[in-house]
DNA sequence: TGAATAGTGTCTGTGAGACAATATTAT
DNA sequence: ATAATATTGTCTCACAGACACTATTCA
């Protein structure tokens, strides 16, 4: 006890509190999902969209603009715990895929005071959600167009529709890591447009070499549905046989089929787990 | 001005400072490099080792144990700026490859008080360093053995030699993301053994799909040297023809050759840049 | 000369891209 | 019958793994 105190004291002596003021930390969460919208043609499958949950700000700064759900990190909780807390508040769900994305800490990212943001990505199956949303939250469908220089995201929640453009600049030195700068943005608060772009990029990458896609799926699904999820996230059509080859080892066929309109019914599959 | 103040006030009213105490943030940097050690046999090439810079703690807690170079993040600087500051102090170099790794924020990771650590990975070419090291810093060669369940790292700085074992457990839900727990560790302070394991894992992955390796190389190098760098980081031998095929598009041959003992001299190459 | 590294040629198997072909359903 | 999706077959091309072979140097 004596020693504890002594080292603490020693530490604080060396800790220049005028220079190294403490700072506030929040967690901001990208809650991603895939939404389905009915098609006009009875034969056709539902249209799918990669979507993100945003919250309308009720206060200054950035009043009436959209931001990511988030919250302050308590002195006795980890950022992951804080993220789970926010996630439960927004979705009423526990046990959701969650991974740390990046820590955004530009000095003036919040005009009020120094607040760093430890951001997380969550993936949820929309079927698990009830329709009631917390406060002023809203799901935005995203259309993503990405090239070498820019990521353009069109966001649409049925009432509002706007574009965000994030410029990717290669950082100095040999690396593939991009630095994101907001090129066009009128409706997203803080630096959250960057967070969204980073999160999309992370999920797109991981889609190709991990099984995260299954977090967006219900227990039973058709391979067509699964393929659609890959397609809307990657932003490109995939060839059926190739997709089936790749996915085959990860799924398990069931006896059930889904009858879905004027075409051949499809078998239902479920996730097999990693090998 | 009036409005600024008003919103700040409003904000602070909603900001429950008893619950959301501010916290301290540091940056910890994995400074990786590749060391060469002379061989006994005049014909043989230098032995290469993947190495990391550690600093001996002079104070409690963890006195006399080894930790990553790091420092507090000022209220007016980003974690990246802080990392560059530390990097310049330790290496006397600017313009070093630097990327954010992960934010470690377990509540009790520092026994004194709540301190979160925004960690970075830096890659330096050892030829650019002079031999004088800042304070009690020391380069440790690493031997890495990794399997499905554990990462075992043997660290050796010529005087001390010890093992660290980090257990990888698959996190709940469908994901390839591992949670690291320290299984065996006697000489590394704080949770820095985890940080080292994460950093190694990041670099190993990126080595395969980016050009980061060239940050560890001098301007001119032989393909054999480059291959050695890949081999010590990946922890396995590569086949010469395959390696040359992959690397061919990224390098440019020069007129120079390196004469290196009792064997055929090798052409010197330089990095061509992405495409 | 021999040990060691440098560098090239080539066979083979795997796997992705491409496209064709067949199956099945509701209207 | 037809439009739409479901599912499978197969050809080709690129490329990684494997191994053999040649080139060159210095003690």
Coordinates of C-alpha atoms (C1' of nucleotides) in Angstrom, one line a residue:
Chain A
X1 CA 0.0 0.0 0.0
X2 CA 2.8 2.3 1.1
X3 CA 4.7 1.4 -2.1
X4 CA 1.7 1.8 -4.3
X5 CA 1.2 5.3 -3.1
X6 CA 4.9 6.1 -3.5
X7 CA 5.1 5.0 -7.1
X8 CA 1.8 6.8 -7.9
X9 CA 3.3 10.0 -6.4
X10 CA 6.5 9.5 -8.3
X11 CA 4.6 9.0 -11.4
X12 CA 2.5 12.1 -11.0
X13 CA 5.6 14.1 -10.4
X14 CA 6.9 13.1 -13.8
X15 CA 3.5 13.5 -15.4
X16 CA 3.4 17.0 -16.6
X17 CA -0.3 17.7 -16.3
X18 CA -0.2 21.1 -17.8
X19 CA 1.3 19.7 -21.0
X20 CA -0.5 16.4 -20.9
X21 CA -4.0 17.3 -19.9
X22 CA -6.4 14.4 -19.9
X23 CA -8.9 14.1 -22.7
X24 CA -12.3 12.7 -23.4
X25 CA -12.9 9.6 -25.3
X26 CA -16.0 8.4 -27.1
X27 CA -16.8 5.3 -29.0
X28 CA -18.6 5.7 -32.4
X29 CA -20.2 2.6 -34.0
X30 CA -20.8 1.8 -37.6
X31 CA -23.8 -0.5 -37.4
X32 CA -24.0 -2.1 -40.8
X33 CA -26.7 -4.3 -42.1
X34 CA -28.3 -5.3 -45.4
X35 CA -31.7 -4.1 -46.2
X36 CA -34.2 -5.7 -48.6
X37 CA -36.7 -3.8 -50.6
X38 CA -39.5 -5.4 -52.6
X39 CA -39.4 -5.4 -56.3
X40 CA -42.3 -4.5 -58.7
X41 CA -41.9 -7.7 -60.7
X42 CA -43.3 -10.7 -58.9
X43 CA -40.6 -12.9 -60.4
X44 CA -37.7 -10.9 -59.3
X45 CA -35.8 -11.2 -56.0
X46 CA -35.8 -8.5 -53.4
X47 CA -33.4 -5.7 -54.0
X48 CA -30.7 -5.6 -51.3
X49 CA -28.8 -2.6 -50.0
X50 CA -25.8 -2.2 -47.7
X51 CA -27.0 0.1 -45.0
X52 CA -25.8 2.0 -42.0
X53 CA -27.6 3.3 -38.9
X54 CA -27.3 7.1 -38.3
X55 CA -28.7 9.3 -35.7
X56 CA -29.9 12.9 -36.2
X57 CA -28.2 15.4 -33.9
X58 CA -30.6 17.3 -31.7
X59 CA -28.0 19.7 -30.4
X60 CA -25.3 22.0 -31.6
X61 CA -22.8 21.5 -33.0
X62 CA -23.9 20.0 -36.3
X63 CA -27.5 20.3 -35.2
X64 CA -29.9 18.4 -37.5
X65 CA -27.0 16.6 -39.2
X66 CA -26.5 12.9 -39.1
X67 CA -23.9 11.2 -37.0
X68 CA -22.9 7.7 -35.9
X69 CA -24.4 6.3 -32.7
X70 CA -21.9 6.6 -29.9
X71 CA -21.2 7.6 -26.4
X72 CA -18.6 8.6 -23.9
X73 CA -16.3 5.9 -22.5
X74 CA -16.6 5.6 -18.8
X75 CA -13.5 5.6 -16.6
X76 CA -14.2 2.1 -15.6
X77 CA -15.2 0.6 -18.9
X78 CA -13.3 -0.4 -22.0
X79 CA -14.2 1.1 -25.4
X80 CA -15.5 -2.3 -26.4
X81 CA -17.8 -2.3 -23.4
X82 CA -19.0 1.2 -24.2
X83 CA -19.6 0.1 -27.8
X84 CA -21.7 -2.9 -26.6
X85 CA -23.7 -0.6 -24.4
X86 CA -24.4 1.8 -27.3
X87 CA -25.2 -1.2 -29.5
X88 CA -27.7 -2.6 -27.0
X89 CA -29.3 0.8 -26.7
X90 CA -29.7 1.2 -30.4
X91 CA -30.6 -2.3 -31.4
X92 CA -31.9 -4.0 -28.3
X93 CA -29.5 -6.8 -29.2
X94 CA -26.6 -8.4 -27.5
X95 CA -24.1 -10.8 -29.1
X96 CA -23.4 -8.8 -32.2
X97 CA -20.3 -9.0 -34.3
X98 CA -18.1 -6.1 -33.2
X99 CA -14.6 -5.1 -34.1
X100 CA -12.5 -2.1 -33.4
X101 CA -11.9 0.0 -36.5
X102 CA -9.7 2.9 -35.9
X103 CA -9.0 5.7 -33.4
X104 CA -9.8 9.1 -34.9
X105 CA -8.2 11.9 -33.0
X106 CA -7.7 15.0 -35.0
X107 CA -7.3 17.9 -32.6
X108 CA -10.3 19.8 -33.8
X109 CA -12.6 17.0 -34.9
X110 CA -15.0 18.2 -32.3
X111 CA -15.3 22.0 -32.1
X112 CA -16.2 22.0 -28.5
X113 CA -13.2 20.3 -26.9
X114 CA -10.6 17.6 -27.5
X115 CA -12.5 14.3 -27.9
X116 CA -11.0 11.3 -29.5
X117 CA -13.2 8.6 -31.0
X118 CA -12.4 4.9 -30.8
X119 CA -14.6 3.6 -33.6
X120 CA -16.1 0.2 -34.0
X121 CA -17.8 -1.8 -36.8
X122 CA -20.9 -3.9 -35.9
X123 CA -22.6 -6.2 -38.3
X124 CA -26.2 -7.2 -37.7
X125 CA -28.8 -9.3 -39.3
X126 CA -31.7 -7.1 -40.0
X127 CA -34.2 -9.9 -39.3
X128 CA -33.2 -9.8 -35.7
X129 CA -34.1 -6.2 -35.3
X130 CA -37.6 -5.0 -34.4
X131 CA -38.7 -1.9 -36.3
X132 CA -38.6 0.5 -33.4
X133 CA -35.5 2.6 -33.5
X134 CA -34.0 4.4 -30.6
X135 CA -34.6 8.2 -30.7
X136 CA -33.8 9.8 -34.0
X137 CA -32.0 6.9 -35.5
X138 CA -32.6 5.9 -39.1
X139 CA -31.2 3.3 -41.6
X140 CA -29.6 4.7 -44.7
X141 CA -29.1 2.6 -47.7
X142 CA -25.7 3.2 -49.3
X143 CA -24.6 3.1 -52.9
X144 CA -20.9 3.0 -53.0
X145 CA -18.7 3.9 -56.0
X146 CA -15.1 3.6 -55.4
X147 CA -12.1 4.2 -57.7
X148 CA -8.4 4.9 -57.2
X149 CA -9.0 8.4 -55.9
X150 CA -12.4 8.7 -54.3
X151 CA -15.0 6.9 -52.4
X152 CA -18.5 8.2 -53.3
X153 CA -21.3 7.2 -51.0
X154 CA -24.9 8.0 -51.7
X155 CA -27.0 7.8 -48.6
X156 CA -30.8 7.4 -48.7
X157 CA -33.2 6.8 -45.8
X158 CA -36.3 7.2 -47.9
X159 CA -36.7 10.9 -46.8
X160 CA -33.3 12.3 -47.3
X161 CA -30.8 11.6 -50.0
X162 CA -27.3 13.0 -50.2
X163 CA -23.8 12.2 -51.4
X164 CA -20.6 12.1 -49.5
X165 CA -17.2 12.0 -51.3
X166 CA -14.1 11.0 -49.5
X167 CA -10.8 11.5 -51.2
X168 CA -8.1 8.9 -50.8
X169 CA -4.6 10.1 -50.9
X170 CA -1.7 7.7 -50.7
X171 CA 0.3 8.5 -47.6
X172 CA 4.0 9.3 -47.9
X173 CA 6.3 6.3 -48.1
X174 CA 5.7 2.9 -49.5
X175 CA 2.4 1.8 -48.3
X176 CA -1.1 1.0 -49.5
X177 CA -2.6 2.9 -46.6
X178 CA -4.7 5.8 -47.7
X179 CA -5.3 9.0 -45.8
X180 CA -9.0 10.0 -46.1
X181 CA -10.1 13.6 -46.5
X182 CA -13.6 14.7 -46.8
X183 CA -14.1 16.2 -50.3
X184 CA -17.8 16.7 -50.3
X185 CA -20.2 16.5 -47.3
X186 CA -23.1 18.5 -46.2
X187 CA -25.1 16.2 -44.0
X188 CA -22.8 14.1 -41.9
X189 CA -21.5 15.5 -38.6
X190 CA -18.0 15.6 -37.3
X191 CA -15.5 13.5 -39.1
X192 CA -18.0 10.6 -39.3
X193 CA -18.0 10.6 -43.1
X194 CA -14.4 9.4 -42.8
X195 CA -15.3 6.8 -40.3
X196 CA -18.0 5.5 -42.6
X197 CA -15.6 5.3 -45.5
X198 CA -13.0 3.5 -43.4
X199 CA -15.6 1.0 -42.1
X200 CA -16.8 0.2 -45.6
X201 CA -13.3 -0.3 -46.8
X202 CA -12.6 -2.6 -43.8
X203 CA -15.7 -4.7 -44.4
X204 CA -15.1 -4.9 -48.2
X205 CA -11.6 -6.3 -47.5
X206 CA -12.6 -8.7 -44.8
X207 CA -15.4 -10.0 -46.9
X208 CA -12.9 -11.6 -49.2
X209 CA -10.8 -13.4 -46.7
X210 CA -13.1 -14.0 -43.7
X211 CA -16.6 -15.3 -43.0
X212 CA -17.9 -12.0 -41.6
X213 CA -20.7 -12.0 -44.2
X214 CA -22.6 -14.6 -42.2
X215 CA -23.1 -12.1 -39.4
X216 CA -25.4 -10.3 -41.8
X217 CA -27.4 -13.4 -42.6
X218 CA -30.2 -15.2 -40.8
X219 CA -29.7 -18.7 -39.8
X220 CA -31.1 -20.1 -43.0
X221 CA -30.6 -18.5 -46.4
X222 CA -30.3 -19.3 -50.0
X223 CA -27.0 -19.0 -51.9
X224 CA -28.6 -16.4 -54.1
X225 CA -29.3 -14.2 -51.0
X226 CA -25.8 -14.7 -49.7
X227 CA -24.4 -13.8 -53.1
X228 CA -26.5 -10.6 -53.2
X229 CA -25.0 -9.6 -49.8
X230 CA -21.5 -10.0 -51.2
X231 CA -22.5 -8.1 -54.3
X232 CA -24.0 -5.1 -52.6
X233 CA -21.0 -4.7 -50.3
X234 CA -18.4 -5.3 -52.9
X235 CA -20.3 -3.2 -55.4
X236 CA -20.0 -5.6 -58.3
X237 CA -21.7 -8.6 -59.8
X238 CA -20.2 -12.0 -59.1
X239 CA -20.4 -15.0 -61.4
X240 CA -22.6 -17.7 -59.9
X241 CA -20.4 -20.7 -60.4
X242 CA -17.3 -19.0 -59.0
X243 CA -19.2 -17.7 -56.0
X244 CA -20.7 -21.2 -55.3
X245 CA -17.3 -22.8 -55.5
X246 CA -15.8 -20.4 -53.0
X247 CA -18.6 -20.5 -50.6
X248 CA -19.3 -24.2 -50.8
X249 CA -17.0 -25.3 -48.1
X250 CA -18.4 -22.8 -45.6
X251 CA -22.1 -23.7 -45.9
X252 CA -24.2 -26.7 -45.3
X253 CA -27.3 -27.6 -47.3
X254 CA -30.5 -28.3 -45.5
X255 CA -33.6 -30.1 -46.5
X256 CA -35.6 -26.9 -46.7
X257 CA -36.3 -24.9 -49.8
X258 CA -37.5 -21.4 -50.4
X259 CA -40.3 -20.9 -52.9
X260 CA -39.9 -17.4 -54.1
X261 CA -42.2 -16.6 -57.1
X262 CA -42.0 -17.4 -60.8
X263 CA -38.8 -19.4 -60.8
X264 CA -37.1 -22.5 -59.5
X265 CA -37.1 -22.7 -55.7
X266 CA -33.8 -22.6 -54.0
X267 CA -32.3 -24.8 -51.3
X268 CA -31.8 -23.2 -47.9
X269 CA -28.3 -23.3 -46.5
X270 CA -26.7 -22.6 -43.1
X271 CA -23.3 -21.5 -42.0
X272 CA -21.0 -24.3 -41.2
X273 CA -18.4 -22.4 -39.2
X274 CA -14.8 -22.3 -39.9
X275 CA -14.0 -25.8 -41.1
Chain B
X1 CA -19.0 33.8 -30.1
X2 CA -22.1 34.1 -28.1
X3 CA -23.4 31.0 -29.8
X4 CA -20.2 29.1 -29.3
X5 CA -20.3 29.7 -25.6
X6 CA -23.9 28.7 -25.4
X7 CA -23.5 25.4 -27.1
X8 CA -20.4 24.6 -25.0
X9 CA -22.4 25.3 -21.9
X10 CA -25.2 23.1 -23.2
X11 CA -22.8 20.4 -24.0
X12 CA -21.2 20.4 -20.6
X13 CA -24.5 20.3 -18.9
X14 CA -25.2 17.0 -20.7
X15 CA -21.7 15.7 -20.2
X16 CA -21.8 13.9 -16.9
X17 CA -18.3 14.5 -15.7
X18 CA -18.7 12.3 -12.6
X19 CA -19.6 9.3 -14.8
X20 CA -17.3 10.2 -17.7
X21 CA -14.1 11.3 -16.2
X22 CA -11.5 12.2 -18.7
X23 CA -8.6 9.8 -19.2
X24 CA -5.0 9.8 -20.1
X25 CA -3.8 8.6 -23.5
X26 CA -0.4 7.5 -24.6
X27 CA 1.1 6.3 -27.8
X28 CA 3.2 3.2 -27.9
X29 CA 5.3 2.4 -30.9
X30 CA 6.5 -0.8 -32.3
X31 CA 9.7 0.1 -34.1
X32 CA 10.5 -2.8 -36.3
X33 CA 13.6 -3.4 -38.3
X34 CA 15.7 -6.2 -39.7
X35 CA 19.1 -6.8 -38.2
X36 CA 22.0 -8.5 -39.9
X37 CA 24.6 -10.6 -38.1
X38 CA 27.8 -11.8 -39.6
X39 CA 28.2 -15.5 -40.3
X40 CA 31.3 -17.6 -39.5
X41 CA 31.5 -19.0 -43.0
X42 CA 32.9 -16.4 -45.4
X43 CA 30.7 -17.8 -48.2
X44 CA 27.5 -17.4 -46.4
X45 CA 25.3 -14.4 -46.4
X46 CA 24.6 -12.4 -43.2
X47 CA 22.0 -13.8 -41.0
X48 CA 18.9 -11.6 -40.7
X49 CA 16.6 -11.1 -37.8
X50 CA 13.3 -9.3 -37.5
X51 CA 13.8 -7.0 -34.5
X52 CA 12.0 -4.6 -32.3
X53 CA 13.2 -1.7 -30.2
X54 CA 12.4 -1.9 -26.5
X55 CA 13.1 0.4 -23.6
X56 CA 14.1 -0.7 -20.1
X57 CA 11.8 0.8 -17.4
X58 CA 13.7 2.8 -14.8
X59 CA 10.7 3.3 -12.6
X60 CA 7.8 1.4 -11.0
X61 CA 5.6 -0.1 -12.0
X62 CA 7.4 -2.9 -14.0
X63 CA 10.7 -1.5 -13.0
X64 CA 13.6 -3.1 -15.0
X65 CA 11.2 -4.8 -17.4
X66 CA 11.1 -4.0 -21.1
X67 CA 8.4 -1.8 -22.7
X68 CA 7.7 -0.2 -26.0
X69 CA 8.9 3.4 -26.5
X70 CA 6.0 5.7 -26.0
X71 CA 4.8 8.9 -24.5
X72 CA 1.7 10.8 -23.5
X73 CA -0.4 12.5 -26.1
X74 CA -0.6 16.2 -25.7
X75 CA -4.0 17.9 -25.7
X76 CA -3.0 19.7 -28.8
X77 CA -1.4 16.9 -30.8
X78 CA -2.7 13.9 -32.5
X79 CA -1.6 10.4 -31.6
X80 CA 0.2 10.3 -34.9
X81 CA 2.1 13.5 -34.1
X82 CA 3.0 12.1 -30.7
X83 CA 4.2 8.9 -32.3
X84 CA 6.4 10.9 -34.7
X85 CA 7.8 12.8 -31.8
X86 CA 8.7 9.6 -29.9
X87 CA 10.1 8.1 -33.1
X88 CA 12.3 11.1 -33.7
X89 CA 13.5 10.9 -30.1
X90 CA 14.4 7.2 -30.4
X91 CA 15.8 7.1 -33.9
X92 CA 16.8 10.6 -34.8
X93 CA 14.9 10.0 -38.0
X94 CA 11.9 11.6 -39.6
X95 CA 10.0 10.3 -42.6
X96 CA 9.5 6.8 -41.3
X97 CA 6.8 4.4 -42.3
X98 CA 4.1 4.7 -39.6
X99 CA 0.7 3.2 -39.3
X100 CA -1.8 3.1 -36.5
X101 CA -2.2 -0.4 -35.1
X102 CA -4.8 -0.7 -32.4
X103 CA -6.1 1.1 -29.3
X104 CA -5.5 -0.9 -26.1
X105 CA -7.7 0.2 -23.3
X106 CA -8.2 -2.5 -20.7
X107 CA -9.2 -0.7 -17.5
X108 CA -6.3 -2.0 -15.5
X109 CA -3.6 -2.2 -18.1
X110 CA -1.7 0.4 -16.1
X111 CA -1.8 -0.2 -12.4
X112 CA -1.5 3.5 -11.5
X113 CA -4.5 4.9 -13.3
X114 CA -6.6 4.6 -16.4
X115 CA -4.4 5.1 -19.4
X116 CA -5.3 4.0 -22.9
X117 CA -2.7 3.3 -25.5
X118 CA -3.0 4.2 -29.1
X119 CA -0.4 2.0 -30.7
X120 CA 1.6 2.4 -33.9
X121 CA 3.8 0.3 -36.0
X122 CA 7.0 1.9 -37.5
X123 CA 9.3 0.3 -40.0
X124 CA 12.8 1.5 -40.3
X125 CA 15.8 0.6 -42.4
X126 CA 18.6 -0.2 -40.0
X127 CA 21.2 1.3 -42.2
X128 CA 19.7 4.7 -41.6
X129 CA 20.2 4.4 -37.9
X130 CA 23.3 5.4 -36.1
X131 CA 24.4 3.1 -33.3
X132 CA 23.6 5.5 -30.5
X133 CA 20.4 4.6 -28.8
X134 CA 18.3 6.9 -26.7
X135 CA 18.4 6.1 -23.0
X136 CA 17.9 2.5 -22.1
X137 CA 16.7 1.4 -25.5
X138 CA 17.8 -1.9 -27.0
X139 CA 17.1 -3.9 -30.2
X140 CA 15.8 -7.3 -29.6
X141 CA 15.9 -10.0 -32.3
X142 CA 12.8 -12.0 -32.5
X143 CA 12.2 -15.6 -33.4
X144 CA 8.6 -16.1 -34.1
X145 CA 6.7 -19.4 -34.0
X146 CA 3.1 -19.2 -34.7
X147 CA 0.4 -21.9 -34.9
X148 CA -3.4 -21.9 -34.6
X149 CA -3.4 -21.4 -30.9
X150 CA -0.3 -19.5 -29.9
X151 CA 2.3 -17.0 -30.9
X152 CA 5.6 -17.7 -29.3
X153 CA 8.2 -15.0 -29.5
X154 CA 11.8 -15.4 -28.4
X155 CA 13.5 -12.1 -27.8
X156 CA 17.2 -11.7 -27.6
X157 CA 19.3 -8.5 -27.3
X158 CA 22.6 -10.2 -26.9
X159 CA 22.4 -9.9 -23.1
X160 CA 18.9 -11.0 -22.2
X161 CA 17.0 -13.8 -23.8
X162 CA 13.4 -14.7 -22.9
X163 CA 10.2 -16.1 -24.4
X164 CA 6.8 -14.6 -24.6
X165 CA 3.7 -16.7 -25.4
X166 CA 0.5 -15.1 -26.5
X167 CA -2.6 -17.2 -26.8
X168 CA -5.0 -16.6 -29.6
X169 CA -8.6 -17.3 -28.9
X170 CA -11.2 -16.9 -31.6
X171 CA -13.7 -14.3 -30.5
X172 CA -17.3 -15.2 -30.2
X173 CA -19.3 -15.0 -33.5
X174 CA -18.1 -15.6 -37.0
X175 CA -14.9 -13.8 -37.4
X176 CA -11.2 -14.5 -37.9
X177 CA -10.3 -11.9 -35.4
X178 CA -8.4 -13.2 -32.5
X179 CA -8.4 -12.0 -29.0
X180 CA -4.9 -12.1 -27.5
X181 CA -4.1 -13.1 -24.0
X182 CA -0.7 -13.3 -22.4
X183 CA 0.1 -16.9 -21.6
X184 CA 3.7 -16.5 -20.6
X185 CA 5.6 -13.4 -19.9
X186 CA 8.1 -12.4 -17.3
X187 CA 10.1 -9.5 -18.9
X188 CA 7.7 -7.3 -20.9
X189 CA 5.9 -4.5 -19.1
X190 CA 2.2 -3.7 -19.2
X191 CA 0.2 -5.3 -22.0
X192 CA 3.0 -4.6 -24.4
X193 CA 3.5 -8.3 -25.2
X194 CA 0.0 -8.2 -26.8
X195 CA 0.9 -5.1 -28.7
X196 CA 4.0 -6.8 -30.1
X197 CA 2.0 -9.9 -31.1
X198 CA -0.6 -7.7 -32.8
X199 CA 2.0 -5.7 -34.6
X200 CA 3.9 -8.8 -35.9
X201 CA 0.6 -10.2 -37.1
X202 CA -0.3 -7.0 -38.9
X203 CA 3.1 -6.8 -40.6
X204 CA 3.0 -10.4 -41.6
X205 CA -0.3 -9.9 -43.3
X206 CA 0.6 -6.7 -45.0
X207 CA 3.8 -8.1 -46.3
X208 CA 1.8 -10.4 -48.6
X209 CA -0.4 -7.8 -50.2
X210 CA 1.5 -4.5 -49.9
X211 CA 4.9 -3.1 -50.5
X212 CA 5.8 -2.3 -46.9
X213 CA 8.8 -4.5 -47.0
X214 CA 10.7 -1.9 -48.9
X215 CA 10.6 0.4 -45.9
X216 CA 12.9 -2.0 -44.2
X217 CA 15.4 -1.9 -47.2
X218 CA 18.1 0.5 -48.2
X219 CA 17.8 2.2 -51.5
X220 CA 19.8 -0.5 -53.3
X221 CA 19.5 -4.2 -52.4
X222 CA 19.9 -7.6 -53.9
X223 CA 16.9 -9.9 -54.4
X224 CA 18.4 -12.3 -52.0
X225 CA 18.5 -9.7 -49.3
X226 CA 14.9 -8.8 -50.0
X227 CA 13.9 -12.4 -49.9
X228 CA 15.6 -12.9 -46.6
X229 CA 13.6 -10.0 -45.2
X230 CA 10.4 -11.7 -46.3
X231 CA 11.6 -15.0 -44.9
X232 CA 12.5 -13.8 -41.4
X233 CA 9.2 -11.9 -41.0
X234 CA 7.0 -14.7 -42.4
X235 CA 9.0 -17.2 -40.5
X236 CA 9.4 -19.6 -43.5
X237 CA 11.6 -20.3 -46.4
X238 CA 10.4 -19.1 -49.8
X239 CA 11.2 -20.7 -53.2
X240 CA 13.5 -18.5 -55.2
X241 CA 11.8 -18.6 -58.5
X242 CA 8.4 -17.9 -57.0
X243 CA 9.6 -15.0 -55.0
X244 CA 11.3 -13.5 -58.0
X245 CA 8.2 -13.8 -60.1
X246 CA 6.1 -12.0 -57.5
X247 CA 8.6 -9.3 -56.7
X248 CA 9.7 -8.7 -60.3
X249 CA 7.1 -6.0 -61.1
X250 CA 8.0 -4.0 -58.1
X251 CA 11.7 -3.6 -58.5
X252 CA 14.0 -2.2 -61.1
X253 CA 17.4 -3.6 -61.9
X254 CA 20.4 -1.4 -61.7
X255 CA 23.8 -1.7 -63.4
X256 CA 25.5 -2.2 -60.0
X257 CA 26.4 -5.6 -58.5
X258 CA 27.3 -6.7 -55.1
X259 CA 30.3 -8.9 -54.6
X260 CA 29.8 -10.9 -51.5
X261 CA 32.3 -13.6 -51.1
X262 CA 32.7 -17.0 -52.5
X263 CA 29.8 -17.1 -54.8
X264 CA 28.3 -15.4 -57.9
X265 CA 27.8 -11.6 -57.4
X266 CA 24.3 -10.4 -57.3
X267 CA 22.7 -7.5 -59.2
X268 CA 21.4 -4.6 -57.1
X269 CA 17.8 -3.6 -57.4
X270 CA 15.8 -0.7 -56.3
X271 CA 12.1 -0.2 -55.5
X272 CA 10.1 0.9 -58.4
X273 CA 7.0 2.2 -56.5
X274 CA 3.5 1.0 -57.0
X275 CA 3.2 0.2 -60.6
Chain C
dT1 C1' 37.8 -27.7 -57.2
dG2 C1' 34.0 -27.1 -54.2
dA3 C1' 30.7 -24.7 -51.4
dA4 C1' 27.7 -21.2 -51.6
dT5 C1' 24.6 -17.9 -53.7
dA6 C1' 22.5 -16.0 -58.1
dG7 C1' 19.5 -16.6 -61.6
dT8 C1' 16.5 -19.2 -65.2
dG9 C1' 13.5 -22.8 -67.3
dT10 C1' 9.7 -25.6 -67.1
dC11 C1' 6.2 -29.0 -65.5
dT12 C1' 2.1 -29.5 -62.9
dG13 C1' -1.9 -28.7 -60.2
dT14 C1' -5.2 -25.5 -58.4
dG15 C1' -8.4 -22.2 -58.9
dA16 C1' -10.7 -18.1 -60.8
dG17 C1' -13.1 -16.1 -64.9
dA18 C1' -16.1 -17.0 -68.6
dC19 C1' -19.9 -19.0 -70.7
dA20 C1' -23.0 -22.6 -71.9
dA21 C1' -26.5 -25.7 -70.5
dT22 C1' -30.2 -27.6 -67.8
dA23 C1' -33.9 -27.3 -64.0
dT24 C1' -38.0 -25.4 -62.0
dT25 C1' -41.5 -22.3 -60.9
dA26 C1' -45.9 -18.8 -61.1
dT27 C1' -48.3 -16.2 -64.0
Chain D
dA1 C1' -45.0 -20.4 -73.1
dT2 C1' -42.0 -17.2 -70.7
dA3 C1' -39.3 -14.6 -67.7
dA4 C1' -36.7 -15.2 -63.9
dT5 C1' -33.8 -17.5 -60.8
dA6 C1' -31.3 -22.0 -59.4
dT7 C1' -27.8 -25.1 -60.3
dT8 C1' -24.1 -27.6 -62.7
dG9 C1' -20.5 -28.6 -66.2
dT10 C1' -16.5 -27.4 -68.5
dC11 C1' -12.9 -24.8 -71.0
dT12 C1' -9.1 -21.8 -70.6
dC13 C1' -5.7 -19.0 -68.6
dA14 C1' -2.9 -17.3 -64.9
dC15 C1' -0.1 -18.4 -61.4
dA16 C1' 2.0 -20.6 -57.3
dG17 C1' 4.7 -24.8 -55.8
dA18 C1' 8.3 -27.8 -56.9
dC19 C1' 12.4 -29.0 -58.8
dA20 C1' 16.1 -29.1 -62.0
dC21 C1' 19.6 -26.7 -64.2
dT22 C1' 23.1 -23.2 -65.3
dA23 C1' 26.3 -19.2 -63.8
dT24 C1' 29.8 -17.2 -61.0
dT25 C1' 32.7 -16.2 -57.3
dC26 C1' 36.8 -16.9 -53.8
dA27 C1' 39.4 -19.6 -50.5

